mmCIF file of C-alpha atoms in Angstrom:
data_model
loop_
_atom_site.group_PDB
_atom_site.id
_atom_site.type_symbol
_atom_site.label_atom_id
_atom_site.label_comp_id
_atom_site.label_asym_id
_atom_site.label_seq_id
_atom_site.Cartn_x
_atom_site.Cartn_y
_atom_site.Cartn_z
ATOM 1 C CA UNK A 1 -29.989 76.465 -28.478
ATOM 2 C CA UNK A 2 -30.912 78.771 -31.629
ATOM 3 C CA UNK A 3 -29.395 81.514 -29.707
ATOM 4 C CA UNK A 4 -26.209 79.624 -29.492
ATOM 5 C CA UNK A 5 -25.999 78.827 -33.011
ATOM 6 C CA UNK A 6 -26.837 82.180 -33.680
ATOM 7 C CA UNK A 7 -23.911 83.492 -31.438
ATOM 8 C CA UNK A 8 -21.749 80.831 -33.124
ATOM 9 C CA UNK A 9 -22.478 81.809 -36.524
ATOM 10 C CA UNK A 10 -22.041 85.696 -36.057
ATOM 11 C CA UNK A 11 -18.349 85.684 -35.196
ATOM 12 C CA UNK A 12 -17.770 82.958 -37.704
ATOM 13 C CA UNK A 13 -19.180 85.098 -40.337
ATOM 14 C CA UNK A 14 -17.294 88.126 -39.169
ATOM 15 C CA UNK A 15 -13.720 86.037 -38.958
ATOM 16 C CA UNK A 16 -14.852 85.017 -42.016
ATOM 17 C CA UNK A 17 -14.968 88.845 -43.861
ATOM 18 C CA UNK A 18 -12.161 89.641 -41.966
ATOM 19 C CA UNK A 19 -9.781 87.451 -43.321
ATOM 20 C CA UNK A 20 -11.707 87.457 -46.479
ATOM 21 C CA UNK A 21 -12.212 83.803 -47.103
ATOM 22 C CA UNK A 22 -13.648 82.816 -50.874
ATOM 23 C CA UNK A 23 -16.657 81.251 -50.498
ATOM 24 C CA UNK A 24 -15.639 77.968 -51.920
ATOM 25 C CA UNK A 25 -12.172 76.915 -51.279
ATOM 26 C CA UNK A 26 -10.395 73.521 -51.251
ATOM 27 C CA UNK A 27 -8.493 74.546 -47.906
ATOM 28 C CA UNK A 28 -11.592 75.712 -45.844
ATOM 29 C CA UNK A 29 -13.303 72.617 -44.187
ATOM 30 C CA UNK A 30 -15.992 73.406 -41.196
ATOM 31 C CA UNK A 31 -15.795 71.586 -38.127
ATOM 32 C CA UNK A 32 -19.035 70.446 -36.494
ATOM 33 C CA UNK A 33 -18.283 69.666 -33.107
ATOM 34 C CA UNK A 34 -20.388 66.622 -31.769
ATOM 35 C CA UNK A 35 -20.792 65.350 -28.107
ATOM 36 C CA UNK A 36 -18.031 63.465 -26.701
ATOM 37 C CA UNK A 37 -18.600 59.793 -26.647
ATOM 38 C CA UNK A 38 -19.116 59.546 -23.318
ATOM 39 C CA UNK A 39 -21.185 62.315 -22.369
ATOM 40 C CA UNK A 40 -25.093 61.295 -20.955
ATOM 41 C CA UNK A 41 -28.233 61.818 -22.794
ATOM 42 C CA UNK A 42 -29.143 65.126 -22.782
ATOM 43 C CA UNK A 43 -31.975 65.490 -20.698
ATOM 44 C CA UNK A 44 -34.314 66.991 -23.375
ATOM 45 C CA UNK A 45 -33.733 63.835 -25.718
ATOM 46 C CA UNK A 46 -34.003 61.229 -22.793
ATOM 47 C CA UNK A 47 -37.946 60.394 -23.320
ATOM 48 C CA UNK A 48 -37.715 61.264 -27.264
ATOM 49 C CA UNK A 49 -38.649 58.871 -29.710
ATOM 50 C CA UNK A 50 -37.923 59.957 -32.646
ATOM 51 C CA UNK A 51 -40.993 59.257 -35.324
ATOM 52 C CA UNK A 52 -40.460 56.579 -37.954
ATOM 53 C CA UNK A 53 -39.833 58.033 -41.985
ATOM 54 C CA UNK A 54 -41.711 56.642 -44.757
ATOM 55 C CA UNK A 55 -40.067 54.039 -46.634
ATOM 56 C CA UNK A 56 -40.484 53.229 -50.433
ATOM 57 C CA UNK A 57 -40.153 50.020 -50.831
ATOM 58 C CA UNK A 58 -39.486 50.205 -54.953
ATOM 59 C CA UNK A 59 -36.895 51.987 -54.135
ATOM 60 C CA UNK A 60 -35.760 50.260 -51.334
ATOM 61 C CA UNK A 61 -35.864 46.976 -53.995
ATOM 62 C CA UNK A 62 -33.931 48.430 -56.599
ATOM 63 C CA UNK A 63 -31.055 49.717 -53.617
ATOM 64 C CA UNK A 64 -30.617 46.076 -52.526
ATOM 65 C CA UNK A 65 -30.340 45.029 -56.039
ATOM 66 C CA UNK A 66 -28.080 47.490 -56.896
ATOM 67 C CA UNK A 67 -25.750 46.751 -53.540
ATOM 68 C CA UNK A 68 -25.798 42.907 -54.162
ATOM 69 C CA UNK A 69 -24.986 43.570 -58.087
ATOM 70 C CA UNK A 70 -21.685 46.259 -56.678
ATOM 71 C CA UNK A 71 -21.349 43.607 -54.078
ATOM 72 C CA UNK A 72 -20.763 40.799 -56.209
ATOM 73 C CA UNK A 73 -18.579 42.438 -58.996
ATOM 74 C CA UNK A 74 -16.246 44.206 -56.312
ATOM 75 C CA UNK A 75 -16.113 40.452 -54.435
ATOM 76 C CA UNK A 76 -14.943 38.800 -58.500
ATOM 77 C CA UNK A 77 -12.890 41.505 -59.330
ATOM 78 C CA UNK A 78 -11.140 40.856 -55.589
ATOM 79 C CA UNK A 79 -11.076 37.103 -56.214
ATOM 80 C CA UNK A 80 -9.200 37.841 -59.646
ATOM 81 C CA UNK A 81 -6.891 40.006 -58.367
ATOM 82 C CA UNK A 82 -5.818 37.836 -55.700
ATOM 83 C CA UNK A 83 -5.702 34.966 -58.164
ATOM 84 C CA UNK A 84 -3.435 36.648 -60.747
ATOM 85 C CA UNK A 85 -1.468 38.371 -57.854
ATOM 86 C CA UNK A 86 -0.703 34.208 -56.175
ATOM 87 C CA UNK A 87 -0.034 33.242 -60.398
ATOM 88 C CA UNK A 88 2.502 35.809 -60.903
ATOM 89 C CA UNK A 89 4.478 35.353 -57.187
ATOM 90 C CA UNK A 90 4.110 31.731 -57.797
ATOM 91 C CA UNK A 91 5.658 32.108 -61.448
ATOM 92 C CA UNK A 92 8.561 34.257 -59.948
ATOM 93 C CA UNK A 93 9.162 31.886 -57.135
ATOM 94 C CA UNK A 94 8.791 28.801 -59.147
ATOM 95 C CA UNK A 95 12.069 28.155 -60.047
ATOM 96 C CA UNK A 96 13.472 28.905 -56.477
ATOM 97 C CA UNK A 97 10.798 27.083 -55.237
ATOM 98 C CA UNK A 98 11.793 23.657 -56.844
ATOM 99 C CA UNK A 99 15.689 24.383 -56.049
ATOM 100 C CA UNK A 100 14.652 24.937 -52.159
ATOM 101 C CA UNK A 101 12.739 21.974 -52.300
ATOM 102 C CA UNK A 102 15.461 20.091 -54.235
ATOM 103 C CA UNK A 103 18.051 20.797 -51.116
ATOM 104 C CA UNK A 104 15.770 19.934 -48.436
ATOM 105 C CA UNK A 105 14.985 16.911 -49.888
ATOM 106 C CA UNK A 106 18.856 15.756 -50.329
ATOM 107 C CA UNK A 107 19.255 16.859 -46.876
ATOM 108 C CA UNK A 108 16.192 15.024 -45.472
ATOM 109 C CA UNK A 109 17.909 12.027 -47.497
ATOM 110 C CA UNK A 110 21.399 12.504 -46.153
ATOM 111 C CA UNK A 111 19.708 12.483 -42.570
ATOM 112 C CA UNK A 112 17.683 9.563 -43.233
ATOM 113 C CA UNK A 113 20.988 7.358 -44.346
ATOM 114 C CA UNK A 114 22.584 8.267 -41.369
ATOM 115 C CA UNK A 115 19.667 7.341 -38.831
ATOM 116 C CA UNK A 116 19.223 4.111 -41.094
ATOM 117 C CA UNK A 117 22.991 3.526 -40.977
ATOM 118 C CA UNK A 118 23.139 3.994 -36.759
ATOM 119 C CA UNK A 119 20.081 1.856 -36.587
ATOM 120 C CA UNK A 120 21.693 -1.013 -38.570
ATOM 121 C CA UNK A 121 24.819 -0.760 -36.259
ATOM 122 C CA UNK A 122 22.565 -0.715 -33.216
ATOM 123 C CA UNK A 123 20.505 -3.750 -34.632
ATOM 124 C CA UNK A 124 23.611 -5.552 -35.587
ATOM 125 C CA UNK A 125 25.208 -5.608 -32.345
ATOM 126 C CA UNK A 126 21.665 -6.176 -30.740
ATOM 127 C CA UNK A 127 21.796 -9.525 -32.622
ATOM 128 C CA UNK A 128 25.419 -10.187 -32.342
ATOM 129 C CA UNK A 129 24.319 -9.799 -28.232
ATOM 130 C CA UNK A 130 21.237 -12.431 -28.875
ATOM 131 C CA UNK A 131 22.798 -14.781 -30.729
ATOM 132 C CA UNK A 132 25.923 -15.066 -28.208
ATOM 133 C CA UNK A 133 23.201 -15.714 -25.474
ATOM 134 C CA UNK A 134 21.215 -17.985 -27.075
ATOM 135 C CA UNK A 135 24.385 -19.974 -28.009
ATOM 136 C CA UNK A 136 25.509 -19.948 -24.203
ATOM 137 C CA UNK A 137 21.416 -21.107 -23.515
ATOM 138 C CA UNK A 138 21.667 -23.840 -26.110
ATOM 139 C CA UNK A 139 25.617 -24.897 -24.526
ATOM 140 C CA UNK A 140 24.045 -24.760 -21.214
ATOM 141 C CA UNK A 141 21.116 -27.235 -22.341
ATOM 142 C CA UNK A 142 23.088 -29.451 -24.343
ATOM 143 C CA UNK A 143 25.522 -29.751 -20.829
ATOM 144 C CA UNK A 144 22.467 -30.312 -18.590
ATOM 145 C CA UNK A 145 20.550 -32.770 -21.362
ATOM 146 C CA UNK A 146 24.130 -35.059 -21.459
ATOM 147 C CA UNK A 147 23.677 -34.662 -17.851
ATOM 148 C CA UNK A 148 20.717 -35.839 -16.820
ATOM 149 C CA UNK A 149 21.125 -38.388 -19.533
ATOM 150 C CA UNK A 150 24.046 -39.887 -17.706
ATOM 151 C CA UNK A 151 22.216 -39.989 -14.247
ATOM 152 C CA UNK A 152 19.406 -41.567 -16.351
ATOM 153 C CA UNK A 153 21.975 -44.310 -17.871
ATOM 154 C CA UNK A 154 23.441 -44.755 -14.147
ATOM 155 C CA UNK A 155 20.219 -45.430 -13.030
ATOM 156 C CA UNK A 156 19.214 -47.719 -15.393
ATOM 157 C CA UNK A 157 22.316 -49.504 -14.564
ATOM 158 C CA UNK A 158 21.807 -49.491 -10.973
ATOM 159 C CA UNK A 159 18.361 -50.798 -11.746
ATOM 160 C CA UNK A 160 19.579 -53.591 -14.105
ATOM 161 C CA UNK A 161 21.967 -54.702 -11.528
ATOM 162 C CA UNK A 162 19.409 -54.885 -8.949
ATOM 163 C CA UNK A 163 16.812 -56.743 -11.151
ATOM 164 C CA UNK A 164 19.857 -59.244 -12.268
ATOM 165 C CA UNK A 165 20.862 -59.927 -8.821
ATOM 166 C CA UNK A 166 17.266 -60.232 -7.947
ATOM 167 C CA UNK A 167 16.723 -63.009 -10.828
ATOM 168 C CA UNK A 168 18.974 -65.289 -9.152
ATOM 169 C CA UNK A 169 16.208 -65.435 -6.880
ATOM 170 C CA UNK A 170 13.421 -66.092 -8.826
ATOM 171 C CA UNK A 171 11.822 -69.398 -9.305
ATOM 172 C CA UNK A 172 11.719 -71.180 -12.433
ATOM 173 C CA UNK A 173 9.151 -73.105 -14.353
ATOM 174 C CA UNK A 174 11.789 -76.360 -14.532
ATOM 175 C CA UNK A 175 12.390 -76.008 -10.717
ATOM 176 C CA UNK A 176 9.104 -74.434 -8.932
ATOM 177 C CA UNK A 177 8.157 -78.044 -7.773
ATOM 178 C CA UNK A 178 11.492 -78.131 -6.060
ATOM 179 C CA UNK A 179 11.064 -75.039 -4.397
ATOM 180 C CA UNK A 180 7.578 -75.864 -3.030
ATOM 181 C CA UNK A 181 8.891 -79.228 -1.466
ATOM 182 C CA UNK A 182 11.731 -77.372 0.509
ATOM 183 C CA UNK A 183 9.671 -74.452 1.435
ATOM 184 C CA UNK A 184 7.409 -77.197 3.259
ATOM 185 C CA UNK A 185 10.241 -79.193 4.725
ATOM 186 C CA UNK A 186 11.413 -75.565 6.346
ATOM 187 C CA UNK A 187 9.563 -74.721 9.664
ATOM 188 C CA UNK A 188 9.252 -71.666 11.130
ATOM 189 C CA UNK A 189 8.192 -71.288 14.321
ATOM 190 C CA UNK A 190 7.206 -67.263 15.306
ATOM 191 C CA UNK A 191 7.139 -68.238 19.113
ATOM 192 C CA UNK A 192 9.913 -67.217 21.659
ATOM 193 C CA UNK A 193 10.432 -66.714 25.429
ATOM 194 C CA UNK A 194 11.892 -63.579 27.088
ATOM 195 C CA UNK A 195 13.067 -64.020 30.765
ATOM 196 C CA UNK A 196 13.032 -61.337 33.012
ATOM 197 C CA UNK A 197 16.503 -59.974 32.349
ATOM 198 C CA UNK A 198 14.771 -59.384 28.250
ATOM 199 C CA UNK A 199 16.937 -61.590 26.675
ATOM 200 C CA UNK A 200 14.839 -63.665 24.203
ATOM 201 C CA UNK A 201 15.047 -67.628 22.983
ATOM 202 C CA UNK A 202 14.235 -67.724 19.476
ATOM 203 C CA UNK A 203 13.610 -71.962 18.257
ATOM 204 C CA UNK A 204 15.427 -72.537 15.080
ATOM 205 C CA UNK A 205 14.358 -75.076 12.297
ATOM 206 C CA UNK A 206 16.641 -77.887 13.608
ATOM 207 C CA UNK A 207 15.000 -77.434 16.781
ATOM 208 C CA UNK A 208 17.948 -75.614 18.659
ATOM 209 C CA UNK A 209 17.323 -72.565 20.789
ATOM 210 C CA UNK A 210 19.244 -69.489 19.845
ATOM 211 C CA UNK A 211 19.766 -66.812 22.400
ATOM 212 C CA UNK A 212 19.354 -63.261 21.620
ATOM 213 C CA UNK A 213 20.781 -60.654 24.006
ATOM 214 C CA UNK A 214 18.319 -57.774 24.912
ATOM 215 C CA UNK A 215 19.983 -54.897 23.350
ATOM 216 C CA UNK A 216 20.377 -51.991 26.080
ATOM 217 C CA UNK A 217 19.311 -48.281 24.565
ATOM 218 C CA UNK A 218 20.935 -45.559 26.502
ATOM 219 C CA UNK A 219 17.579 -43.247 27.256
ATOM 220 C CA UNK A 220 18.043 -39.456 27.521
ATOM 221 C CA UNK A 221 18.207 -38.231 31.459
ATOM 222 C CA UNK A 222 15.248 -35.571 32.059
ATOM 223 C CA UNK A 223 16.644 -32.671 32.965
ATOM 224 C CA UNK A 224 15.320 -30.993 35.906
ATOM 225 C CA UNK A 225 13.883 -27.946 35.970
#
């Protein structure tokens, strides 16, 4: 390895003289070339652990103190800057700003009339729908109450005329004596004969006989199968 540097540093030197560089100069930089980044471990460094320096620890005290005092002024002096850089762009754009803002707004409110004015026409003939419905459903009731109403009055007058031809029936107070001395002077006699033919010979109240045909039902033939 020495060798090597050695070697390196001979024809350095003797470029060096030949071209007759100053020994300090602002264009002369040295490049030290390092291992490429993905290059293995050399083998003579693979077990090497390299031994622990010495710390002082005043001196490592007064470092941190000194990089959290630089720390903190270069974060304020950032924070300021930033601060008086947003002041000054939003001073410049200010005026802008509130003229922008000013035309959106009108144009937001311009949009907002016309939704408003297409929902009123939309909600208008909405109604104007409803309202004709309902007034064809309240027709439509009104026809079917005065309906059933009138079946109801026919009805009643059916009824009436029943009940009234029914009263001439009835028995009264002033004649319900009456009526209980002819309904015992009426006999009724439930007996009858039937000869063979099916005629039958009802007895009447004034003791004749009444003859009563047998009534001949036409039965259904059977059909055959």
């Amino acid at each position: 390895m020495f060798s090597r540097v050695g070697l390196l540093a001979g024809p350095r030197t003797m470029i060096m003289e030949a071209l007759d560089v100053p020994d300090k100069s602002s264009f002369l930089r040295l490049v030290r070339w390092r291992k490429r980044r993905w290059a293995p471990v050399n083998q003579s460094k693979i077990f090497f652990v390299p031994e622990r320096k010495p710390r002082n620890e005043e001196e490592l005290k007064e470092l941190k103190a000194t990089y959290d005092q630089y720390h903190t002024h270069i974060k304020a002096i950032r924070t300021y800057l930033m601060h008086d850089l947003a002041k000054e762009s939003h001073e410049k754009q200010d005026k802008s700003h509130v003229v922008e803002e000013a035309r959106v707004f009108a144009e937001l409110m311009e949009e907002n009339k016309r939704w408003n004015e297409e929902t009123a026409r939309i909600r208008e003939a909405r109604q104007a729908m409803e309202t004709a419905s309902r007034r064809e459903e309240l027709m439509q009731s009104l026809i079917n109450l005065e309906e059933e109403q009138r079946r109801q009055t026919v009805s009643a007058d059916s009824a009436v005329r029943t009940e009234k031809e029914l009263a001439k029936t009835f028995i009264d107070v002033d004649r319900l004596e009456e009526e209980i001395e002819k309904a015992l002077n009426v006999r009724i006699n439930y007996n009858f004969a039937i000869d063979l033919e099916g005629n039958k010979y009802i007895e009447m109240s004034d003791g004749s006989i009444e003859l009563q045909a047998k009534t001949t039902e036409k039965q259904p033939e059977a059909t055959q199968s």
